[in-house]
Each structure stands twice: as C-alpha cells, then as structure tokens.
Amino acid sequence: TGDGRAAPAVVLRVGSTSYKEHVGTSTSSRDAASRRALREDGLATFGSESAHLSDALGVETTLETCDGGLVLLRRAAGVVGSVGKFNGPSGHPEPELCVSGRAAAA
C-alpha cells in the first residue's frame, strides 16, 4: 500500500479433485441429507464443513471480440448443472496433469 504497510493477502488452499468426485459429493446428485451428513462429520472430525466435499475450483473468462461482441458457450446436456445455459469460456484443472502442485509437462 502507499503508506508502507503490507497489502492484505488472499490465500487459497486447494487440493486435487476430479469432476467425478465433485459431482459425487457436492451436487444435487447426492441427496440433501447425505450432503448435510458429510458437512456435519467434516466439521466434527476435521473442523471444516468442506473436509469431505470436493469443492472444485473452476475458471471462467469474458472474451470480447474485436467488434465488441462477447463469446458465449452453451452448456452441454451431459453436465450436472445449468444444462443449456450460456457462460463464458471456462474449464478446470485436470488432476492427472498436475504433479506436486505444479503443472506437468505436456
């Protein structure tokens, strides 16, 4: 900051997960009572409601064309949520391409 103090930091603690794990633990494909039980046990056992959940991190962007238009993609029928809705180009890290917190060489 301009007054010589250190700027606040944001710390993200992330781990590796897969789309299958995310769907199986964190979406409506698992009934609400089961998700609640996972959250309660995570809090009791590990001090975190998210301990047993695969809270996936995704990325999305806004892509503007040179003529001022926006690039949007329609979500496929095979995804778990928001089927047929539009969103920007997006994705998620692929666990099999990550090694010890670093992207593996392609």
A tleap script that builds the chain and sets N, CA, C and O, in Angstrom:
source leaprc.protein.ff14SB
mol = sequence {
  NTHR GLY ASP GLY ARG ALA ALA PRO ALA VAL
  VAL LEU ARG VAL GLY SER THR SER TYR LYS
  GLU HIE VAL GLY THR SER THR SER SER ARG
  ASP ALA ALA SER ARG ARG ALA LEU ARG GLU
  ASP GLY LEU ALA THR PHE GLY SER GLU SER
  ALA HIE LEU SER ASP ALA LEU GLY VAL GLU
  THR THR LEU GLU THR CYS ASP GLY GLY LEU
  VAL LEU LEU ARG ARG ALA ALA GLY VAL VAL
  GLY SER VAL GLY LYS PHE ASN GLY PRO SER
  GLY HIE PRO GLU PRO GLU LEU CYS VAL SER
  GLY ARG ALA ALA ALA CALA
}
set mol.1.N position { 0.839 -1.185 0.000 }
set mol.1.CA position { 0.000 0.000 0.000 }
set mol.1.C position { 0.875 1.236 0.000 }
set mol.1.O position { 2.083 1.143 0.221 }
set mol.2.N position { 0.289 2.375 -0.241 }
set mol.2.CA position { 1.052 3.612 -0.336 }
set mol.2.C position { 1.610 4.097 0.981 }
set mol.2.O position { 2.517 4.929 0.978 }
set mol.3.N position { 1.111 3.620 2.110 }
set mol.3.CA position { 1.576 4.082 3.419 }
set mol.3.C position { 2.668 3.198 4.016 }
set mol.3.O position { 3.006 3.349 5.190 }
set mol.4.N position { 3.225 2.278 3.227 }
set mol.4.CA position { 4.310 1.427 3.688 }
set mol.4.C position { 3.873 0.145 4.356 }
set mol.4.O position { 4.710 -0.702 4.670 }
set mol.5.N position { 2.581 -0.020 4.582 }
set mol.5.CA position { 2.116 -1.270 5.184 }
set mol.5.C position { 1.962 -2.331 4.096 }
set mol.5.O position { 1.707 -2.013 2.935 }
set mol.6.N position { 2.118 -3.570 4.480 }
set mol.6.CA position { 1.948 -4.670 3.528 }
set mol.6.C position { 0.481 -4.769 3.113 }
set mol.6.O position { -0.425 -4.612 3.931 }
set mol.7.N position { 0.275 -5.026 1.849 }
set mol.7.CA position { -1.090 -5.197 1.347 }
set mol.7.C position { -1.665 -6.507 1.875 }
set mol.7.O position { -0.937 -7.487 2.033 }
set mol.8.N position { -2.972 -6.529 2.150 }
set mol.8.CA position { -3.582 -7.792 2.586 }
set mol.8.C position { -3.411 -8.865 1.515 }
set mol.8.O position { -3.393 -8.567 0.321 }
set mol.9.N position { -3.290 -10.092 1.947 }
set mol.9.CA position { -3.088 -11.196 1.010 }
set mol.9.C position { -4.308 -12.103 1.006 }
set mol.9.O position { -5.020 -12.219 2.004 }
set mol.10.N position { -4.531 -12.728 -0.105 }
set mol.10.CA position { -5.552 -13.762 -0.215 }
set mol.10.C position { -4.820 -15.088 -0.339 }
set mol.10.O position { -3.947 -15.245 -1.192 }
set mol.11.N position { -5.175 -16.034 0.508 }
set mol.11.CA position { -4.534 -17.342 0.490 }
set mol.11.C position { -5.579 -18.367 0.082 }
set mol.11.O position { -6.624 -18.489 0.721 }
set mol.12.N position { -5.296 -19.097 -0.976 }
set mol.12.CA position { -6.165 -20.181 -1.415 }
set mol.12.C position { -5.472 -21.495 -1.122 }
set mol.12.O position { -4.350 -21.730 -1.573 }
set mol.13.N position { -6.138 -22.346 -0.371 }
set mol.13.CA position { -5.610 -23.690 -0.124 }
set mol.13.C position { -6.442 -24.641 -0.972 }
set mol.13.O position { -7.633 -24.830 -0.726 }
set mol.14.N position { -5.817 -25.221 -1.948 }
set mol.14.CA position { -6.542 -26.092 -2.868 }
set mol.14.C position { -5.865 -27.452 -2.936 }
set mol.14.O position { -4.674 -27.592 -2.658 }
set mol.15.N position { -6.640 -28.429 -3.305 }
set mol.15.CA position { -6.122 -29.774 -3.498 }
set mol.15.C position { -6.609 -30.283 -4.835 }
set mol.15.O position { -7.361 -29.602 -5.532 }
set mol.16.N position { -6.192 -31.447 -5.182 }
set mol.16.CA position { -6.571 -32.035 -6.446 }
set mol.16.C position { -7.921 -32.734 -6.301 }
set mol.16.O position { -8.169 -33.412 -5.304 }
set mol.17.N position { -8.778 -32.572 -7.280 }
set mol.17.CA position { -10.066 -33.259 -7.310 }
set mol.17.C position { -10.432 -33.544 -8.754 }
set mol.17.O position { -9.769 -33.072 -9.677 }
set mol.18.N position { -11.468 -34.301 -8.940 }
set mol.18.CA position { -11.929 -34.595 -10.292 }
set mol.18.C position { -13.397 -34.204 -10.414 }
set mol.18.O position { -14.079 -33.976 -9.415 }
set mol.19.N position { -13.862 -34.132 -11.638 }
set mol.19.CA position { -15.264 -33.816 -11.874 }
set mol.19.C position { -16.146 -34.897 -11.251 }
set mol.19.O position { -17.192 -34.589 -10.679 }
set mol.20.N position { -15.737 -36.145 -11.356 }
set mol.20.CA position { -16.498 -37.255 -10.772 }
set mol.20.C position { -16.632 -37.086 -9.258 }
set mol.20.O position { -17.721 -37.269 -8.714 }
set mol.21.N position { -15.542 -36.741 -8.573 }
set mol.21.CA position { -15.583 -36.534 -7.128 }
set mol.21.C position { -16.465 -35.346 -6.774 }
set mol.21.O position { -17.216 -35.386 -5.800 }
set mol.22.N position { -16.366 -34.282 -7.578 }
set mol.22.CA position { -17.188 -33.095 -7.333 }
set mol.22.C position { -18.670 -33.435 -7.452 }
set mol.22.O position { -19.461 -33.082 -6.577 }
set mol.23.N position { -19.045 -34.114 -8.522 }
set mol.23.CA position { -20.446 -34.485 -8.728 }
set mol.23.C position { -20.922 -35.407 -7.600 }
set mol.23.O position { -22.045 -35.272 -7.114 }
set mol.24.N position { -20.077 -36.328 -7.196 }
set mol.24.CA position { -20.462 -37.311 -6.188 }
set mol.24.C position { -20.595 -36.775 -4.781 }
set mol.24.O position { -21.288 -37.381 -3.963 }
set mol.25.N position { -19.955 -35.657 -4.468 }
set mol.25.CA position { -20.003 -35.153 -3.089 }
set mol.25.C position { -20.685 -33.801 -2.948 }
set mol.25.O position { -21.210 -33.502 -1.876 }
set mol.26.N position { -20.700 -32.988 -3.964 }
set mol.26.CA position { -21.076 -31.592 -3.771 }
set mol.26.C position { -22.270 -31.110 -4.585 }
set mol.26.O position { -22.613 -29.930 -4.515 }
set mol.27.N position { -22.902 -31.970 -5.344 }
set mol.27.CA position { -24.012 -31.523 -6.179 }
set mol.27.C position { -25.307 -32.217 -5.783 }
set mol.27.O position { -25.317 -33.095 -4.921 }
set mol.28.N position { -26.376 -31.820 -6.410 }
set mol.28.CA position { -27.687 -32.384 -6.086 }
set mol.28.C position { -27.830 -33.846 -6.519 }
set mol.28.O position { -28.869 -34.457 -6.270 }
set mol.29.N position { -26.808 -34.416 -7.162 }
set mol.29.CA position { -26.854 -35.843 -7.480 }
set mol.29.C position { -26.785 -36.676 -6.190 }
set mol.29.O position { -27.186 -37.840 -6.181 }
set mol.30.N position { -26.282 -36.085 -5.114 }
set mol.30.CA position { -26.298 -36.720 -3.782 }
set mol.30.C position { -27.425 -36.037 -3.009 }
set mol.30.O position { -27.521 -34.810 -3.029 }
set mol.31.N position { -28.267 -36.793 -2.339 }
set mol.31.CA position { -29.419 -36.198 -1.649 }
set mol.31.C position { -28.981 -35.236 -0.548 }
set mol.31.O position { -27.874 -35.344 -0.020 }
set mol.32.N position { -29.859 -34.298 -0.210 }
set mol.32.CA position { -29.537 -33.236 0.746 }
set mol.32.C position { -29.137 -33.783 2.115 }
set mol.32.O position { -28.227 -33.247 2.746 }
set mol.33.N position { -29.800 -34.839 2.584 }
set mol.33.CA position { -29.473 -35.403 3.896 }
set mol.33.C position { -28.054 -35.974 3.907 }
set mol.33.O position { -27.330 -35.822 4.890 }
set mol.34.N position { -27.666 -36.619 2.834 }
set mol.34.CA position { -26.324 -37.183 2.735 }
set mol.34.C position { -25.265 -36.073 2.690 }
set mol.34.O position { -24.230 -36.175 3.348 }
set mol.35.N position { -25.529 -35.007 1.907 }
set mol.35.CA position { -24.586 -33.878 1.869 }
set mol.35.C position { -24.477 -33.220 3.242 }
set mol.35.O position { -23.384 -32.842 3.664 }
set mol.36.N position { -25.603 -33.082 3.940 }
set mol.36.CA position { -25.601 -32.497 5.281 }
set mol.36.C position { -24.770 -33.365 6.233 }
set mol.36.O position { -23.997 -32.843 7.036 }
set mol.37.N position { -24.932 -34.699 6.141 }
set mol.37.CA position { -24.152 -35.606 6.995 }
set mol.37.C position { -22.655 -35.468 6.715 }
set mol.37.O position { -21.851 -35.489 7.648 }
set mol.38.N position { -22.272 -35.329 5.452 }
set mol.38.CA position { -20.857 -35.121 5.115 }
set mol.38.C position { -20.336 -33.826 5.724 }
set mol.38.O position { -19.235 -33.790 6.273 }
set mol.39.N position { -21.135 -32.757 5.626 }
set mol.39.CA position { -20.704 -31.475 6.204 }
set mol.39.C position { -20.582 -31.560 7.721 }
set mol.39.O position { -19.614 -31.064 8.297 }
set mol.40.N position { -21.570 -32.192 8.373 }
set mol.40.CA position { -21.541 -32.304 9.836 }
set mol.40.C position { -20.355 -33.127 10.311 }
set mol.40.O position { -19.693 -32.747 11.277 }
set mol.41.N position { -20.073 -34.250 9.651 }
set mol.41.CA position { -18.933 -35.075 10.040 }
set mol.41.C position { -17.613 -34.359 9.769 }
set mol.41.O position { -16.678 -34.455 10.564 }
set mol.42.N position { -17.535 -33.645 8.652 }
set mol.42.CA position { -16.329 -32.882 8.358 }
set mol.42.C position { -16.030 -31.850 9.431 }
set mol.42.O position { -14.881 -31.669 9.836 }
set mol.43.N position { -17.090 -31.168 9.889 }
set mol.43.CA position { -16.918 -30.163 10.941 }
set mol.43.C position { -16.505 -30.818 12.249 }
set mol.43.O position { -15.587 -30.344 12.919 }
set mol.44.N position { -17.177 -31.905 12.617 }
set mol.44.CA position { -16.875 -32.582 13.885 }
set mol.44.C position { -15.490 -33.218 13.882 }
set mol.44.O position { -14.780 -33.151 14.885 }
set mol.45.N position { -15.099 -33.831 12.775 }
set mol.45.CA position { -13.847 -34.587 12.715 }
set mol.45.C position { -12.638 -33.723 12.380 }
set mol.45.O position { -11.562 -33.901 12.951 }
set mol.46.N position { -12.820 -32.784 11.450 }
set mol.46.CA position { -11.678 -32.016 10.950 }
set mol.46.C position { -11.790 -30.509 11.163 }
set mol.46.O position { -10.874 -29.766 10.812 }
set mol.47.N position { -12.908 -30.052 11.737 }
set mol.47.CA position { -13.091 -28.622 11.965 }
set mol.47.C position { -13.468 -27.843 10.714 }
set mol.47.O position { -13.366 -26.617 10.691 }
set mol.48.N position { -13.905 -28.549 9.668 }
set mol.48.CA position { -14.279 -27.900 8.413 }
set mol.48.C position { -15.455 -28.620 7.777 }
set mol.48.O position { -15.407 -29.832 7.562 }
set mol.49.N position { -16.510 -27.878 7.475 }
set mol.49.CA position { -17.657 -28.481 6.791 }
set mol.49.C position { -17.284 -29.004 5.411 }
set mol.49.O position { -17.972 -29.874 4.878 }
set mol.50.N position { -16.219 -28.493 4.830 }
set mol.50.CA position { -15.816 -28.890 3.474 }
set mol.50.C position { -14.851 -30.066 3.438 }
set mol.50.O position { -14.423 -30.474 2.358 }
set mol.51.N position { -14.500 -30.619 4.591 }
set mol.51.CA position { -13.455 -31.648 4.643 }
set mol.51.C position { -13.746 -32.850 3.751 }
set mol.51.O position { -12.819 -33.403 3.159 }
set mol.52.N position { -14.996 -33.268 3.638 }
set mol.52.CA position { -15.345 -34.452 2.846 }
set mol.52.C position { -15.870 -34.096 1.461 }
set mol.52.O position { -16.222 -34.986 0.687 }
set mol.53.N position { -15.927 -32.820 1.144 }
set mol.53.CA position { -16.521 -32.392 -0.116 }
set mol.53.C position { -15.456 -32.052 -1.141 }
set mol.53.O position { -14.358 -31.612 -0.801 }
set mol.54.N position { -15.793 -32.259 -2.370 }
set mol.54.CA position { -14.910 -31.871 -3.461 }
set mol.54.C position { -15.407 -30.532 -3.995 }
set mol.54.O position { -16.161 -30.482 -4.967 }
set mol.55.N position { -14.982 -29.462 -3.357 }
set mol.55.CA position { -15.382 -28.125 -3.775 }
set mol.55.C position { -14.439 -27.675 -4.888 }
set mol.55.O position { -13.422 -27.024 -4.649 }
set mol.56.N position { -14.808 -28.038 -6.090 }
set mol.56.CA position { -13.929 -27.823 -7.244 }
set mol.56.C position { -13.729 -26.341 -7.543 }
set mol.56.O position { -14.627 -25.520 -7.359 }
set mol.57.N position { -12.539 -26.030 -8.004 }
set mol.57.CA position { -12.194 -24.690 -8.447 }
set mol.57.C position { -12.219 -24.676 -9.961 }
set mol.57.O position { -11.520 -25.454 -10.610 }
set mol.58.N position { -13.011 -23.805 -10.513 }
set mol.58.CA position { -13.083 -23.662 -11.964 }
set mol.58.C position { -12.641 -22.278 -12.371 }
set mol.58.O position { -12.519 -21.379 -11.538 }
set mol.59.N position { -12.408 -22.115 -13.630 }
set mol.59.CA position { -12.046 -20.805 -14.167 }
set mol.59.C position { -13.005 -20.458 -15.299 }
set mol.59.O position { -13.450 -21.327 -16.050 }
set mol.60.N position { -13.308 -19.189 -15.401 }
set mol.60.CA position { -14.162 -18.705 -16.478 }
set mol.60.C position { -13.670 -17.322 -16.866 }
set mol.60.O position { -13.129 -16.585 -16.042 }
set mol.61.N position { -13.862 -16.988 -18.108 }
set mol.61.CA position { -13.383 -15.695 -18.585 }
set mol.61.C position { -14.446 -15.009 -19.423 }
set mol.61.O position { -15.394 -15.637 -19.896 }
set mol.62.N position { -14.273 -13.739 -19.592 }
set mol.62.CA position { -15.070 -12.972 -20.545 }
set mol.62.C position { -14.175 -12.720 -21.735 }
set mol.62.O position { -13.076 -12.184 -21.596 }
set mol.63.N position { -14.645 -13.106 -22.902 }
set mol.63.CA position { -13.860 -12.945 -24.116 }
set mol.63.C position { -14.604 -11.999 -25.055 }
set mol.63.O position { -15.696 -12.305 -25.534 }
set mol.64.N position { -13.994 -10.852 -25.305 }
set mol.64.CA position { -14.605 -9.843 -26.169 }
set mol.64.C position { -13.947 -9.889 -27.544 }
set mol.64.O position { -12.721 -9.924 -27.658 }
set mol.65.N position { -14.768 -9.887 -28.573 }
set mol.65.CA position { -14.255 -9.895 -29.940 }
set mol.65.C position { -13.836 -8.485 -30.331 }
set mol.65.O position { -14.195 -7.518 -29.660 }
set mol.66.N position { -13.078 -8.366 -31.413 }
set mol.66.CA position { -12.575 -7.058 -31.824 }
set mol.66.C position { -13.702 -6.104 -32.236 }
set mol.66.O position { -13.499 -4.891 -32.278 }
set mol.67.N position { -14.885 -6.644 -32.541 }
set mol.67.CA position { -16.010 -5.774 -32.906 }
set mol.67.C position { -16.957 -5.534 -31.729 }
set mol.67.O position { -18.073 -5.053 -31.928 }
set mol.68.N position { -16.529 -5.860 -30.512 }
set mol.68.CA position { -17.302 -5.569 -29.311 }
set mol.68.C position { -18.282 -6.652 -28.898 }
set mol.68.O position { -19.033 -6.458 -27.942 }
set mol.69.N position { -18.299 -7.776 -29.580 }
set mol.69.CA position { -19.183 -8.882 -29.199 }
set mol.69.C position { -18.577 -9.716 -28.086 }
set mol.69.O position { -17.392 -9.589 -27.778 }
set mol.70.N position { -19.385 -10.562 -27.490 }
set mol.70.CA position { -18.910 -11.457 -26.443 }
set mol.70.C position { -19.015 -12.898 -26.920 }
set mol.70.O position { -19.972 -13.260 -27.605 }
set mol.71.N position { -18.039 -13.718 -26.563 }
set mol.71.CA position { -18.061 -15.140 -26.882 }
set mol.71.C position { -18.743 -15.861 -25.722 }
set mol.71.O position { -18.291 -15.786 -24.580 }
set mol.72.N position { -19.823 -16.550 -26.024 }
set mol.72.CA position { -20.546 -17.336 -25.035 }
set mol.72.C position { -20.660 -18.773 -25.533 }
set mol.72.O position { -20.740 -19.019 -26.737 }
set mol.73.N position { -20.668 -19.714 -24.597 }
set mol.73.CA position { -20.812 -21.125 -24.922 }
set mol.73.C position { -22.069 -21.650 -24.249 }
set mol.73.O position { -22.389 -21.240 -23.134 }
set mol.74.N position { -22.787 -22.551 -24.909 }
set mol.74.CA position { -23.966 -23.174 -24.300 }
set mol.74.C position { -23.512 -24.451 -23.582 }
set mol.74.O position { -22.778 -25.267 -24.139 }
set mol.75.N position { -23.970 -24.601 -22.324 }
set mol.75.CA position { -23.598 -25.779 -21.539 }
set mol.75.C position { -24.239 -27.030 -22.126 }
set mol.75.O position { -25.407 -27.017 -22.514 }
set mol.76.N position { -23.472 -28.097 -22.184 }
set mol.76.CA position { -23.886 -29.344 -22.825 }
set mol.76.C position { -24.940 -30.092 -22.004 }
set mol.76.O position { -25.132 -29.822 -20.819 }
set mol.77.N position { -25.599 -31.010 -22.644 }
set mol.77.CA position { -26.617 -31.830 -21.987 }
set mol.77.C position { -26.003 -32.776 -20.962 }
set mol.77.O position { -26.698 -33.208 -20.042 }
set mol.78.N position { -24.720 -33.111 -21.093 }
set mol.78.CA position { -24.079 -34.078 -20.210 }
set mol.78.C position { -23.507 -33.499 -18.931 }
set mol.78.O position { -22.928 -34.245 -18.140 }
set mol.79.N position { -23.644 -32.202 -18.692 }
set mol.79.CA position { -23.113 -31.621 -17.462 }
set mol.79.C position { -24.146 -31.735 -16.359 }
set mol.79.O position { -25.326 -31.953 -16.632 }
set mol.80.N position { -23.713 -31.590 -15.113 }
set mol.80.CA position { -24.611 -31.782 -13.983 }
set mol.80.C position { -25.532 -30.584 -13.763 }
set mol.80.O position { -26.709 -30.763 -13.450 }
set mol.81.N position { -25.021 -29.386 -13.920 }
set mol.81.CA position { -25.827 -28.217 -13.602 }
set mol.81.C position { -25.932 -27.233 -14.747 }
set mol.81.O position { -25.061 -27.169 -15.614 }
set mol.82.N position { -26.987 -26.482 -14.738 }
set mol.82.CA position { -27.208 -25.392 -15.694 }
set mol.82.C position { -27.146 -25.845 -17.151 }
set mol.82.O position { -26.592 -25.150 -18.002 }
set mol.83.N position { -27.713 -27.007 -17.426 }
set mol.83.CA position { -27.744 -27.547 -18.794 }
set mol.83.C position { -28.422 -26.551 -19.723 }
set mol.83.O position { -29.483 -26.014 -19.406 }
set mol.84.N position { -27.799 -26.309 -20.876 }
set mol.84.CA position { -28.372 -25.443 -21.890 }
set mol.84.C position { -28.201 -23.958 -21.654 }
set mol.84.O position { -28.546 -23.159 -22.525 }
set mol.85.N position { -27.681 -23.562 -20.508 }
set mol.85.CA position { -27.467 -22.137 -20.220 }
set mol.85.C position { -26.151 -21.688 -20.840 }
set mol.85.O position { -25.293 -22.500 -21.186 }
set mol.86.N position { -26.018 -20.375 -20.970 }
set mol.86.CA position { -24.807 -19.805 -21.564 }
set mol.86.C position { -23.830 -19.375 -20.485 }
set mol.86.O position { -24.229 -18.932 -19.409 }
set mol.87.N position { -22.555 -19.510 -20.782 }
set mol.87.CA position { -21.495 -18.976 -19.927 }
set mol.87.C position { -20.285 -18.683 -20.789 }
set mol.87.O position { -20.236 -19.062 -21.960 }
set mol.88.N position { -19.314 -18.010 -20.210 }
set mol.88.CA position { -18.087 -17.703 -20.932 }
set mol.88.C position { -17.213 -18.940 -21.052 }
set mol.88.O position { -17.472 -19.950 -20.397 }
set mol.89.N position { -16.184 -18.869 -21.881 }
set mol.89.CA position { -15.235 -19.987 -21.974 }
set mol.89.C position { -14.714 -20.334 -20.578 }
set mol.89.O position { -14.285 -19.456 -19.829 }
set mol.90.N position { -14.755 -21.614 -20.242 }
set mol.90.CA position { -14.416 -21.999 -18.875 }
set mol.90.C position { -13.821 -23.397 -18.837 }
set mol.90.O position { -13.796 -24.101 -19.846 }
set mol.91.N position { -13.349 -23.788 -17.675 }
set mol.91.CA position { -12.778 -25.108 -17.505 }
set mol.91.C position { -12.313 -25.308 -16.080 }
set mol.91.O position { -12.674 -24.548 -15.181 }
set mol.92.N position { -11.511 -26.335 -15.885 }
set mol.92.CA position { -10.972 -26.650 -14.566 }
set mol.92.C position { -9.651 -27.380 -14.746 }
set mol.92.O position { -9.399 -27.979 -15.792 }
set mol.93.N position { -8.800 -27.325 -13.711 }
set mol.93.CA position { -7.538 -28.071 -13.790 }
set mol.93.C position { -7.811 -29.571 -13.881 }
set mol.93.O position { -8.749 -30.070 -13.260 }
set mol.94.N position { -7.019 -30.269 -14.630 }
set mol.94.CA position { -7.131 -31.722 -14.764 }
set mol.94.C position { -6.146 -32.377 -13.789 }
set mol.94.O position { -4.935 -32.222 -13.945 }
set mol.95.N position { -6.654 -33.111 -12.781 }
set mol.95.CA position { -5.761 -33.684 -11.759 }
set mol.95.C position { -4.636 -34.529 -12.329 }
set mol.95.O position { -3.521 -34.502 -11.810 }
set mol.96.N position { -4.911 -35.285 -13.398 }
set mol.96.CA position { -3.864 -36.166 -13.936 }
set mol.96.C position { -2.739 -35.385 -14.594 }
set mol.96.O position { -1.694 -35.958 -14.900 }
set mol.97.N position { -2.931 -34.082 -14.820 }
set mol.97.CA position { -1.888 -33.262 -15.429 }
set mol.97.C position { -1.094 -32.487 -14.379 }
set mol.97.O position { -0.175 -31.744 -14.722 }
set mol.98.N position { -1.443 -32.657 -13.099 }
set mol.98.CA position { -0.769 -31.939 -12.021 }
set mol.98.C position { 0.132 -32.888 -11.246 }
set mol.98.O position { -0.232 -34.035 -10.987 }
set mol.99.N position { 1.291 -32.405 -10.885 }
set mol.99.CA position { 2.241 -33.196 -10.104 }
set mol.99.C position { 2.764 -32.305 -8.987 }
set mol.99.O position { 3.368 -31.265 -9.251 }
set mol.100.N position { 2.538 -32.704 -7.749 }
set mol.100.CA position { 3.039 -31.981 -6.590 }
set mol.100.C position { 2.767 -30.483 -6.674 }
set mol.100.O position { 3.651 -29.669 -6.405 }
set mol.101.N position { 1.546 -30.127 -7.047 }
set mol.101.CA position { 1.171 -28.722 -7.083 }
set mol.101.C position { 1.683 -27.974 -8.296 }
set mol.101.O position { 1.499 -26.759 -8.376 }
set mol.102.N position { 2.314 -28.644 -9.239 }
set mol.102.CA position { 2.825 -27.988 -10.438 }
set mol.102.C position { 2.248 -28.671 -11.672 }
set mol.102.O position { 2.017 -29.880 -11.678 }
set mol.103.N position { 2.027 -27.899 -12.685 }
set mol.103.CA position { 1.537 -28.488 -13.925 }
set mol.103.C position { 2.621 -29.390 -14.514 }
set mol.103.O position { 3.779 -28.986 -14.616 }
set mol.104.N position { 2.257 -30.571 -14.888 }
set mol.104.CA position { 3.207 -31.495 -15.500 }
set mol.104.C position { 3.484 -31.069 -16.934 }
set mol.104.O position { 2.642 -30.438 -17.573 }
set mol.105.N position { 4.639 -31.406 -17.426 }
set mol.105.CA position { 4.975 -31.086 -18.809 }
set mol.105.C position { 4.078 -31.865 -19.739 }
set mol.105.O position { 3.868 -33.064 -19.554 }
set mol.106.N position { 3.548 -31.185 -20.743 }
set mol.106.CA position { 2.622 -31.843 -21.683 }
set mol.106.C position { 3.363 -32.710 -22.668 }
set mol.106.O position { 2.742 -33.336 -23.528 }
savepdb mol mol.pdb
quit
